[in-house]
Coordinates of C-alpha atoms in Angstrom, one line a residue:
Chain C
M1 CA -135.7 -159.2 210.8
N2 CA -132.9 -156.8 211.5
I3 CA -133.0 -154.3 208.7
V4 CA -130.1 -151.9 208.5
V5 CA -130.1 -148.7 206.4
L6 CA -127.0 -146.8 205.5
V7 CA -127.5 -143.1 204.8
K8 CA -125.3 -140.1 204.3
Q9 CA -125.5 -136.4 203.9
V10 CA -124.5 -134.9 200.5
P11 CA -124.1 -131.4 199.3
D12 CA -127.4 -129.8 198.3
L13 CA -127.3 -129.4 194.5
A14 CA -129.5 -126.3 194.8
E15 CA -126.4 -124.4 196.1
E16 CA -123.8 -122.8 193.8
F17 CA -120.6 -124.7 194.2
E18 CA -117.3 -122.9 194.5
V19 CA -113.9 -124.5 194.4
N20 CA -111.2 -123.5 196.9
S21 CA -108.1 -121.6 195.8
D22 CA -105.9 -124.6 195.1
G23 CA -108.7 -126.1 193.0
T24 CA -109.0 -129.5 194.6
E25 CA -111.8 -129.1 197.1
L26 CA -115.3 -127.5 197.3
D27 CA -115.5 -124.4 199.4
E28 CA -117.2 -125.8 202.4
D29 CA -118.7 -122.4 203.3
C30 CA -120.9 -122.6 200.2
L31 CA -122.3 -126.1 201.0
S32 CA -125.4 -127.1 202.8
W33 CA -125.9 -130.8 203.5
V34 CA -129.0 -132.8 202.8
L35 CA -129.9 -136.5 203.0
N36 CA -128.9 -138.3 199.8
E37 CA -132.2 -138.8 198.0
F38 CA -131.4 -142.5 197.1
D39 CA -130.7 -143.2 200.8
D40 CA -134.1 -141.7 201.5
H41 CA -135.6 -144.3 199.1
A42 CA -133.6 -147.0 200.9
L43 CA -135.1 -145.9 204.2
E44 CA -138.6 -145.8 202.8
E45 CA -138.3 -149.3 201.4
A46 CA -136.9 -150.5 204.7
L47 CA -139.9 -149.1 206.6
H48 CA -142.2 -151.0 204.3
L49 CA -140.2 -154.2 204.8
K50 CA -140.4 -153.7 208.6
E51 CA -144.2 -153.5 208.4
E52 CA -144.2 -156.7 206.3
T53 CA -141.8 -158.8 208.3
G54 CA -141.7 -157.2 211.8
G55 CA -138.4 -156.4 213.3
S56 CA -136.5 -153.2 213.4
V57 CA -134.9 -150.6 211.2
T58 CA -131.5 -149.3 212.4
V59 CA -130.0 -146.4 210.4
L60 CA -126.3 -145.8 210.3
A61 CA -124.6 -142.6 209.0
P62 CA -121.0 -141.6 208.9
G63 CA -120.1 -138.9 211.5
F64 CA -119.5 -135.6 209.8
E65 CA -121.2 -132.3 209.4
G66 CA -125.0 -132.5 209.3
V67 CA -125.2 -136.0 210.7
E68 CA -127.5 -135.1 213.6
D69 CA -130.1 -133.5 211.4
V70 CA -130.1 -136.4 209.0
L71 CA -130.3 -139.1 211.7
F72 CA -133.1 -137.3 213.7
T73 CA -135.0 -136.9 210.4
C74 CA -134.7 -140.7 209.9
L75 CA -136.0 -141.3 213.5
A76 CA -139.0 -139.0 212.7
K77 CA -139.7 -141.0 209.6
G78 CA -139.9 -144.2 211.7
A79 CA -136.5 -145.6 212.2
S80 CA -136.2 -147.7 215.4
K81 CA -132.7 -146.6 216.2
V82 CA -130.0 -144.4 214.7
V83 CA -126.2 -144.7 214.9
K84 CA -123.4 -142.3 214.1
V85 CA -120.4 -144.2 212.8
G86 CA -116.8 -142.8 213.1
D87 CA -115.8 -139.1 213.2
F88 CA -114.7 -137.5 210.0
D89 CA -113.2 -134.0 209.6
V90 CA -114.2 -133.9 206.0
S91 CA -116.9 -135.6 203.9
P92 CA -115.6 -139.2 203.6
D93 CA -115.2 -141.0 200.3
S94 CA -117.2 -144.2 199.6
H95 CA -114.3 -146.6 200.4
S96 CA -113.9 -144.9 203.9
I97 CA -117.6 -145.1 204.6
A98 CA -117.7 -148.8 203.5
A99 CA -114.8 -149.5 205.8
V100 CA -116.3 -147.9 208.9
M101 CA -119.7 -149.4 208.2
A102 CA -118.2 -152.9 207.9
K103 CA -116.6 -152.5 211.3
A104 CA -119.8 -151.1 212.8
L105 CA -121.8 -154.0 211.4
G106 CA -119.4 -156.4 213.2
E107 CA -121.4 -155.4 216.3
I108 CA -124.8 -154.6 214.9
A109 CA -127.2 -157.4 213.9
H110 CA -128.1 -157.2 210.2
D111 CA -130.2 -159.6 208.1
V112 CA -130.4 -157.2 205.2
V113 CA -128.6 -153.8 204.5
L114 CA -130.3 -151.2 202.3
T115 CA -128.6 -148.1 201.0
G116 CA -129.0 -145.7 198.1
V117 CA -127.7 -147.0 194.8
Q118 CA -125.5 -143.9 194.5
S119 CA -125.1 -140.3 195.6
V120 CA -124.1 -137.1 193.8
A121 CA -120.9 -137.1 195.9
D122 CA -119.7 -140.6 194.8
L123 CA -116.3 -140.4 193.2
D124 CA -114.7 -143.7 194.1
G125 CA -117.6 -146.1 193.5
Q126 CA -120.7 -146.7 195.5
V127 CA -120.9 -147.5 199.2
G128 CA -123.3 -150.5 198.9
P129 CA -121.2 -152.9 196.8
L130 CA -118.0 -151.8 198.5
L131 CA -119.6 -152.7 201.9
G132 CA -120.9 -156.0 200.6
A133 CA -117.4 -156.9 199.3
N134 CA -115.8 -155.9 202.6
L135 CA -118.3 -158.0 204.5
G136 CA -118.0 -160.9 202.1
I137 CA -121.8 -161.0 201.6
P138 CA -123.8 -160.7 198.3
H139 CA -124.4 -157.2 196.9
V140 CA -126.8 -156.1 194.2
S141 CA -127.2 -152.5 193.0
V142 CA -129.9 -150.6 191.1
V143 CA -132.7 -152.5 193.0
T144 CA -136.3 -151.5 192.5
H145 CA -138.3 -154.2 194.3
V146 CA -137.5 -156.1 197.4
S147 CA -139.5 -159.0 198.8
I148 CA -138.2 -160.9 201.9
N149 CA -138.7 -164.5 202.7
S150 CA -137.8 -164.5 206.4
A151 CA -138.1 -168.3 206.8
A152 CA -135.8 -169.1 203.9
K153 CA -133.5 -166.1 204.7
T154 CA -133.7 -164.9 201.1
A155 CA -134.8 -161.8 199.3
T156 CA -136.3 -161.7 195.8
I157 CA -135.3 -158.5 194.1
N158 CA -135.4 -156.7 190.8
Q159 CA -132.4 -155.1 189.2
E160 CA -133.2 -152.4 186.7
Y161 CA -131.4 -152.1 183.3
A162 CA -131.6 -149.6 180.4
G163 CA -135.0 -149.5 178.7
G164 CA -136.8 -150.6 181.8
V165 CA -135.9 -154.3 181.5
L166 CA -135.7 -155.9 185.0
G167 CA -133.6 -158.8 186.1
E168 CA -135.1 -160.9 188.9
F169 CA -132.7 -162.4 191.4
E170 CA -132.9 -164.5 194.6
V171 CA -130.3 -163.3 197.0
S172 CA -129.2 -165.1 200.2
L173 CA -129.3 -163.0 203.3
P174 CA -127.6 -161.2 204.8
A175 CA -127.0 -159.0 201.7
V176 CA -126.4 -155.4 200.7
L177 CA -129.0 -153.9 198.3
G178 CA -128.4 -150.6 196.5
I179 CA -131.9 -149.1 196.2
Q180 CA -132.8 -147.2 193.0
A181 CA -136.4 -146.4 194.0
A182 CA -138.7 -147.4 196.9
R183 CA -142.2 -148.8 196.2
E184 CA -143.6 -145.4 197.3
L185 CA -142.1 -141.9 197.4
P186 CA -140.2 -141.3 200.6
R187 CA -142.4 -140.1 203.4
Y188 CA -142.1 -136.5 204.7
A189 CA -141.0 -135.8 208.3
P190 CA -142.4 -132.6 209.7
V191 CA -139.6 -130.3 211.0
S192 CA -141.6 -129.9 214.3
R193 CA -141.4 -133.7 214.9
V194 CA -137.7 -133.7 214.1
R195 CA -137.1 -130.9 216.6
Q196 CA -139.1 -132.7 219.2
L197 CA -137.1 -135.9 218.8
M198 CA -133.9 -133.9 219.2
K199 CA -135.0 -133.2 222.7
T200 CA -136.2 -136.6 223.7
E201 CA -134.1 -139.1 221.7
T202 CA -130.4 -139.9 221.5
I203 CA -128.0 -140.9 218.7
D204 CA -125.9 -144.0 219.4
E205 CA -122.3 -143.8 218.4
V206 CA -119.8 -146.3 217.2
A207 CA -116.2 -145.1 217.3
C208 CA -114.1 -146.3 214.3
D209 CA -110.6 -145.6 213.0
V210 CA -111.4 -143.6 209.8
G211 CA -109.1 -145.5 207.6
M212 CA -107.1 -145.0 204.4
G213 CA -109.6 -143.9 201.8
G214 CA -110.0 -145.1 198.3
G215 CA -106.6 -144.4 196.7
L216 CA -107.7 -141.5 194.5
V217 CA -105.8 -138.3 194.3
V218 CA -107.9 -135.3 193.4
K219 CA -106.0 -133.1 191.0
K220 CA -108.5 -130.6 190.0
M221 CA -112.2 -129.7 190.5
S222 CA -114.0 -127.3 188.2
P223 CA -117.3 -126.6 186.6
P224 CA -117.6 -128.4 183.3
E225 CA -116.4 -126.5 180.3
V226 CA -119.6 -126.1 178.4
V227 CA -119.0 -126.9 174.8
G228 CA -122.3 -125.6 173.5
H229 CA -124.2 -123.7 176.1
A230 CA -127.8 -123.0 175.1
E231 CA -128.6 -119.7 173.4
M232 CA -130.7 -118.0 176.1
I233 CA -134.0 -116.6 175.3
E234 CA -134.9 -113.5 177.3
G235 CA -138.1 -111.7 178.0
D236 CA -141.4 -112.2 179.8
E237 CA -143.5 -115.4 179.1
D238 CA -145.2 -113.9 176.1
E239 CA -142.0 -112.7 174.5
V240 CA -140.2 -115.9 175.2
S241 CA -143.1 -117.9 173.8
E242 CA -143.1 -115.8 170.6
K243 CA -139.4 -116.4 170.1
I244 CA -139.8 -120.2 170.7
V245 CA -142.6 -120.3 168.2
A246 CA -140.3 -118.6 165.7
I247 CA -137.6 -121.1 166.3
L248 CA -139.9 -124.0 165.9
G249 CA -141.3 -122.5 162.7
D250 CA -137.8 -122.1 161.3
A251 CA -137.1 -125.7 162.2
G252 CA -140.2 -126.8 160.3
L253 CA -141.7 -128.2 163.5
I254 CA -144.8 -126.1 163.4
N255 CA -146.6 -124.0 160.8
K256 CA -145.5 -120.4 161.0
Chain H
M1 CA -97.5 -155.7 185.8
S2 CA -98.5 -154.6 182.3
N3 CA -99.6 -151.6 180.4
D4 CA -102.6 -153.4 179.0
I5 CA -106.2 -152.1 179.1
F6 CA -108.8 -154.6 180.1
V7 CA -112.4 -153.9 179.1
L8 CA -115.5 -155.6 180.6
I9 CA -117.9 -156.4 177.7
E10 CA -121.5 -156.0 178.7
H11 CA -123.9 -158.1 176.6
R12 CA -127.4 -159.5 176.5
D13 CA -129.1 -162.1 174.3
G14 CA -125.8 -162.7 172.5
K15 CA -125.5 -159.1 171.5
V16 CA -122.7 -156.8 172.6
S17 CA -124.0 -153.6 174.3
E18 CA -123.4 -150.2 172.9
N19 CA -121.3 -149.2 175.9
A20 CA -118.8 -152.0 175.2
Y21 CA -117.9 -150.3 171.9
E22 CA -117.6 -146.9 173.6
L23 CA -115.1 -148.5 176.1
L24 CA -113.2 -150.4 173.4
G25 CA -112.7 -147.4 171.2
K26 CA -111.2 -145.4 174.1
A27 CA -109.2 -148.5 175.3
R28 CA -107.5 -148.6 171.9
S29 CA -106.2 -145.0 172.1
L30 CA -105.2 -145.5 175.8
A31 CA -103.3 -148.8 175.0
A32 CA -101.5 -147.0 172.2
A33 CA -100.5 -144.2 174.6
A34 CA -99.4 -146.6 177.3
G35 CA -97.6 -149.1 175.0
G36 CA -99.9 -152.0 175.9
S37 CA -102.7 -153.9 174.3
V38 CA -106.5 -154.2 174.7
T39 CA -108.1 -157.3 176.2
A40 CA -111.9 -157.7 176.0
L41 CA -113.3 -159.7 178.9
V42 CA -116.5 -161.5 177.9
L43 CA -118.3 -163.7 180.5
G44 CA -121.0 -166.2 179.7
Q45 CA -121.7 -169.4 177.8
G46 CA -120.6 -169.7 174.2
V47 CA -119.5 -166.1 174.2
G48 CA -116.5 -166.7 172.0
N49 CA -118.6 -166.2 168.9
M50 CA -119.1 -162.5 169.9
A51 CA -115.3 -162.1 169.1
S52 CA -115.8 -161.1 165.5
S53 CA -117.6 -157.9 166.6
L54 CA -114.8 -157.1 169.1
G55 CA -112.1 -156.4 166.5
A56 CA -111.1 -153.3 168.4
A57 CA -109.5 -155.6 171.0
N58 CA -106.2 -157.4 170.5
K59 CA -107.4 -160.3 172.5
V60 CA -110.7 -161.6 173.7
L61 CA -110.8 -163.5 176.9
A62 CA -113.9 -165.7 176.9
V63 CA -114.7 -166.7 180.5
E64 CA -117.2 -169.5 180.5
G65 CA -119.1 -171.5 183.1
D66 CA -122.4 -172.0 185.0
S67 CA -121.5 -169.2 187.5
V68 CA -121.4 -166.6 184.7
A69 CA -124.0 -168.0 182.3
Q70 CA -126.2 -165.1 183.4
F71 CA -124.9 -161.9 185.0
T72 CA -124.8 -161.9 188.8
P73 CA -122.6 -159.5 190.7
T74 CA -121.0 -162.2 192.7
G75 CA -120.5 -164.6 189.8
Y76 CA -118.8 -161.9 187.7
V77 CA -116.6 -160.5 190.6
N78 CA -115.5 -164.0 191.6
A79 CA -114.6 -164.9 188.0
L80 CA -112.9 -161.6 187.2
T81 CA -110.8 -161.2 190.4
P82 CA -108.0 -163.7 189.6
I83 CA -108.0 -162.6 186.0
V84 CA -107.4 -158.9 186.8
E85 CA -105.0 -159.9 189.6
T86 CA -102.9 -162.0 187.3
G87 CA -103.0 -159.7 184.3
N88 CA -102.4 -156.6 186.5
P89 CA -103.5 -154.2 183.7
L90 CA -102.9 -150.4 183.8
L91 CA -106.6 -149.9 183.6
T92 CA -109.7 -152.0 183.9
L93 CA -112.6 -150.2 182.2
V94 CA -116.1 -151.1 183.3
P95 CA -119.4 -149.5 182.1
N96 CA -121.0 -147.5 184.9
T97 CA -124.3 -149.4 184.6
A98 CA -126.3 -151.9 186.7
V99 CA -123.8 -154.5 185.6
G100 CA -120.7 -152.4 186.1
I101 CA -121.5 -150.8 189.5
D102 CA -121.2 -154.0 191.4
V103 CA -118.3 -155.4 189.4
A104 CA -116.2 -152.3 189.7
A105 CA -116.7 -152.0 193.4
G106 CA -116.3 -155.7 194.0
L107 CA -113.0 -155.8 192.1
S108 CA -111.8 -152.7 193.9
A109 CA -112.5 -154.2 197.3
A110 CA -111.1 -157.7 196.4
L111 CA -107.9 -156.4 194.8
K112 CA -107.4 -153.3 196.9
L113 CA -107.3 -151.3 193.7
P114 CA -108.5 -147.7 193.5
L115 CA -111.7 -147.0 191.6
A116 CA -112.7 -143.9 189.7
S117 CA -116.4 -143.7 188.9
Y118 CA -118.6 -141.6 186.6
A119 CA -115.7 -141.2 184.2
I120 CA -116.2 -139.0 181.2
G121 CA -112.5 -138.5 180.3
I122 CA -109.4 -140.7 180.5
E123 CA -105.9 -139.6 179.5
I124 CA -102.5 -141.2 180.0
A125 CA -99.5 -138.9 180.6
D126 CA -96.0 -140.2 181.4
G127 CA -97.6 -143.7 181.8
L128 CA -100.0 -142.5 184.5
P129 CA -103.8 -142.4 184.0
S130 CA -105.7 -139.3 184.7
I131 CA -109.5 -139.5 184.9
V132 CA -112.2 -136.8 184.7
C133 CA -115.3 -137.8 186.7
Q134 CA -118.6 -136.2 186.5
T135 CA -119.8 -135.3 190.1
L136 CA -122.4 -133.3 191.9
G137 CA -125.2 -133.9 189.4
G138 CA -122.9 -132.7 186.5
K139 CA -122.2 -129.4 188.2
I140 CA -118.5 -130.1 189.0
N141 CA -115.9 -132.2 187.1
T142 CA -113.3 -133.8 189.3
E143 CA -110.0 -134.9 187.8
V144 CA -108.3 -137.7 189.7
G145 CA -105.2 -139.9 189.5
F146 CA -104.5 -143.2 191.3
T147 CA -102.1 -143.3 194.3
V148 CA -100.7 -146.7 193.0
G149 CA -100.7 -145.5 189.4
R150 CA -103.2 -148.1 188.1
G151 CA -106.8 -148.9 188.9
I152 CA -110.4 -149.5 187.8
V153 CA -112.5 -146.9 185.9
A154 CA -116.4 -147.0 185.7
V155 CA -117.2 -145.1 182.6
N156 CA -120.4 -143.2 182.0
G157 CA -122.5 -144.1 179.0
G158 CA -121.9 -141.8 176.0
A159 CA -118.6 -140.6 177.3
F160 CA -116.7 -141.9 174.3
A161 CA -117.7 -142.6 170.6
A162 CA -118.9 -146.1 170.0
D163 CA -117.9 -145.8 166.3
D164 CA -114.2 -145.9 167.4
G165 CA -114.7 -149.3 168.9
R166 CA -117.1 -150.8 166.4
I167 CA -114.5 -152.7 164.4
E168 CA -115.0 -156.1 162.8
G169 CA -112.1 -158.5 163.0
Q170 CA -110.7 -161.7 164.3
P171 CA -109.0 -161.0 167.6
L172 CA -107.1 -163.8 169.3
V173 CA -109.7 -165.7 171.5
E174 CA -108.6 -167.4 174.7
T175 CA -111.2 -169.4 176.6
L176 CA -111.0 -169.8 180.3
S177 CA -113.3 -171.6 182.8
A178 CA -114.8 -169.2 185.3
S179 CA -113.4 -169.6 188.8
G180 CA -115.5 -169.2 191.9
D181 CA -119.3 -169.3 192.0
A182 CA -122.2 -166.9 192.2
A183 CA -122.2 -167.2 196.0
G184 CA -125.7 -166.3 197.2
V185 CA -127.2 -164.7 194.1
V186 CA -129.4 -166.7 191.7
F187 CA -130.6 -165.2 188.4
K188 CA -134.3 -166.1 187.9
R189 CA -135.5 -164.3 184.8
F190 CA -135.7 -161.1 182.8
I191 CA -139.0 -159.1 183.1
E192 CA -139.7 -157.0 180.0
P193 CA -141.3 -153.7 180.6
E194 CA -145.0 -153.4 180.0
S195 CA -145.5 -151.5 176.8
G196 CA -147.1 -148.1 177.5
D197 CA -149.9 -146.4 175.7
V198 CA -147.3 -144.2 173.9
D199 CA -144.0 -145.3 172.5
I200 CA -141.9 -142.2 173.3
T201 CA -138.9 -143.6 171.3
K202 CA -141.1 -143.1 168.1
E203 CA -142.4 -139.6 168.8
D204 CA -140.9 -136.6 166.9
I205 CA -141.9 -134.1 169.5
L206 CA -141.5 -134.7 173.2
I207 CA -142.4 -132.4 176.1
S208 CA -140.4 -133.8 179.0
V209 CA -141.2 -132.9 182.6
G210 CA -138.9 -133.1 185.7
R211 CA -139.0 -132.4 189.4
G212 CA -139.8 -128.8 188.7
I213 CA -143.4 -129.7 187.7
E214 CA -143.9 -130.1 191.5
E215 CA -147.3 -132.0 191.4
K216 CA -149.0 -134.6 189.4
D217 CA -151.9 -132.3 188.5
N218 CA -149.4 -129.8 186.9
I219 CA -148.5 -132.4 184.2
E220 CA -151.6 -131.3 182.5
L221 CA -149.8 -128.1 181.5
A222 CA -147.3 -130.2 179.6
E223 CA -150.1 -132.4 178.1
E224 CA -151.7 -129.3 176.7
L225 CA -148.5 -128.1 175.1
A226 CA -147.9 -131.6 173.7
E227 CA -151.4 -131.7 172.3
A228 CA -151.0 -128.3 170.7
M229 CA -147.8 -129.4 169.0
G230 CA -148.8 -133.0 168.1
G231 CA -146.3 -134.5 170.5
A232 CA -146.2 -136.6 173.6
V233 CA -145.3 -136.1 177.3
C234 CA -142.3 -137.9 178.9
A235 CA -140.4 -137.4 182.1
S236 CA -137.2 -137.7 184.1
R237 CA -136.8 -140.3 186.8
P238 CA -138.2 -138.4 189.9
V239 CA -141.6 -137.9 188.1
V240 CA -141.8 -141.6 187.3
D241 CA -140.6 -142.6 190.8
A242 CA -143.4 -140.4 192.2
G243 CA -145.9 -142.5 190.2
W244 CA -147.1 -139.4 188.2
L245 CA -146.3 -141.0 184.8
P246 CA -145.8 -144.7 183.9
K247 CA -142.3 -146.2 183.6
S248 CA -142.7 -146.4 179.8
R249 CA -142.5 -142.6 179.7
Q250 CA -139.2 -142.3 181.5
V251 CA -136.2 -140.9 179.6
G252 CA -132.7 -141.6 180.8
K253 CA -130.2 -144.2 181.9
S254 CA -132.7 -146.5 183.4
G255 CA -135.5 -145.5 181.1
Q256 CA -135.7 -145.0 177.3
T257 CA -133.2 -143.4 175.0
V258 CA -135.0 -141.0 172.7
K259 CA -133.9 -139.1 169.5
P260 CA -136.8 -136.8 168.7
K261 CA -136.8 -133.9 166.4
L262 CA -137.7 -131.7 169.3
Y263 CA -137.2 -132.2 173.0
V264 CA -138.6 -129.6 175.4
A265 CA -137.1 -130.1 178.9
V266 CA -139.4 -128.5 181.5
G267 CA -138.2 -128.3 185.1
I268 CA -135.4 -130.8 184.4
S269 CA -132.1 -130.0 186.0
G270 CA -130.2 -132.3 183.6
A271 CA -128.5 -134.9 185.8
P272 CA -126.0 -137.0 183.8
E273 CA -128.3 -140.0 184.0
H274 CA -131.1 -138.0 182.2
L275 CA -128.8 -136.5 179.6
E276 CA -127.7 -140.0 178.7
G277 CA -131.2 -140.7 177.4
M278 CA -131.8 -137.6 175.3
R279 CA -128.4 -136.2 174.1
D280 CA -129.1 -137.1 170.5
A281 CA -132.3 -135.1 170.2
E282 CA -132.1 -132.8 167.2
L283 CA -133.4 -129.7 168.9
V284 CA -133.5 -129.2 172.6
I285 CA -135.2 -126.3 174.4
A286 CA -134.9 -126.2 178.2
I287 CA -137.0 -124.2 180.6
N288 CA -135.7 -124.1 184.2
S289 CA -135.7 -121.7 187.1
D290 CA -132.1 -122.4 187.9
A291 CA -129.7 -120.6 185.6
S292 CA -126.9 -122.9 186.5
A293 CA -128.9 -126.1 185.8
P294 CA -126.7 -128.5 183.7
I295 CA -129.6 -129.0 181.2
F296 CA -128.6 -125.6 179.7
G297 CA -125.3 -127.2 178.7
A298 CA -127.1 -129.8 176.7
A299 CA -129.8 -127.6 175.2
H300 CA -129.7 -125.5 172.0
Y301 CA -132.0 -122.9 173.5
G302 CA -132.7 -122.1 177.1
V303 CA -135.2 -120.1 179.1
V304 CA -134.6 -119.2 182.8
G305 CA -138.0 -118.7 184.2
D306 CA -141.1 -120.0 185.8
L307 CA -142.5 -122.9 183.9
F308 CA -146.0 -122.3 185.3
D309 CA -146.0 -118.9 183.5
I310 CA -144.2 -120.1 180.3
L311 CA -146.0 -123.3 179.5
P312 CA -149.5 -121.9 179.2
A313 CA -148.2 -118.9 177.3
L314 CA -146.3 -121.1 174.9
T315 CA -149.3 -123.4 174.4
E316 CA -151.5 -120.4 173.5
K317 CA -148.9 -118.9 171.1
I318 CA -148.6 -122.3 169.3
G319 CA -152.3 -122.6 169.1
E320 CA -152.4 -119.2 167.5
A321 CA -149.6 -120.1 165.1
G322 CA -151.2 -123.3 164.1

């Protein structure tokens, strides 16, 4: 079973974002890049599928800032092989990533492709279904359970809806699955192991024309105008607690 | 080419989903601004009889056939592609849900139409749509236009008022046979969630824990506060994904929608997917160490601080007050 996982690096939400002077891009100096958490779940699920079915896990990531750290981390977690795809000057949009990945997968064997259902940087749709459509293979998003039948070349998967209702589907392989959550929390890769692999392992590269993008024009980026920001309660934990108790008392939620 | 607005109607068990009314209400005002009309796209078997609840649309296109009898991404995309291509609407509005994600992207790829996702605002000026998208976990809004002047929009739940689209009526119904097939995806069954020990949708007081709680054992701090107040503990997605609380306790887009009298958000950043599940709570108090966390935009009262100090102190004060 050739399992392929698509990952990408996204801005760390813990950072304060600043928009550049013309208001259409994030100030890159303020950004640090981390592995998209849903892609981490996709990798985790793929590693379990590898244990169940045998085979290999190949991880692909678009080539831009932070790609080496992300791909060596994937190796440390247990990926068989990692590949950098294309070479982008700026963080690519979902259509561009899907386009280069479709080209790369023309040369990389894939029975099933797993990727995160979404990322915090998605603006023009999600990579998984765009890739599935580009390749002309089935795509299902918001997947929480994957079971592969290697002989039949099918996967039984669950798609998650509001209220926790699941839809069970049988999908012909190859297919692209947008993973919402792996069966277990993504494993941790010690930094020392990542550093060690940086010395001994290499990242494969697939060169790709970086394409045309998704057809969106960014007019303006800004922090949301907060309509009703919370009234902030100041003080140490005892003062804060007393004030909350007073608020709850006024609201009739506890006895004063 | 038209100035019409197409709306994908999500439905289950013969019932139109809430998000469909949210989209239809917005579609009406957009169609009025653009000088077009609203077409509701309903896929399934015998779906024409949902038309009476879709009075907000000028026309209902009932797309029927085996390939769309149940939702599958491939079945829906294959049926909708020629319809959107022929109708060439100014905008195709799709809910940003498990159903809409695959449909929006599939149509975008098949028709080479741009797609704007996570939309929370749509305006039309001089005939051109402008869309505000919620990005970076709700920390930055990104306003976009389409290079080709038209496209597909995946709209976040709760972005627009459902009441504006909940209009009874008898719109014109046109029935079509679904083209294409469900190529490679077979719907098997729905699996209803196991009911939990606590129904969080019926609780008046919820103490909700997020990633900031750090470890399973720390949930006890929230349990103690909930007990002191006569409430229950619920959680955001990361806590449930970690297996620290059962799925039945999850609040948000893929969990439960709750409307308690009091919602205390502890260590929850307030990602849009979470806010979707709790925005109608009567009183929201948020405790978070990050002063810029989006949860403070959704809360009535906020505390920037260490939850490990505040929770025990609050539990004690409430015990004294009671």
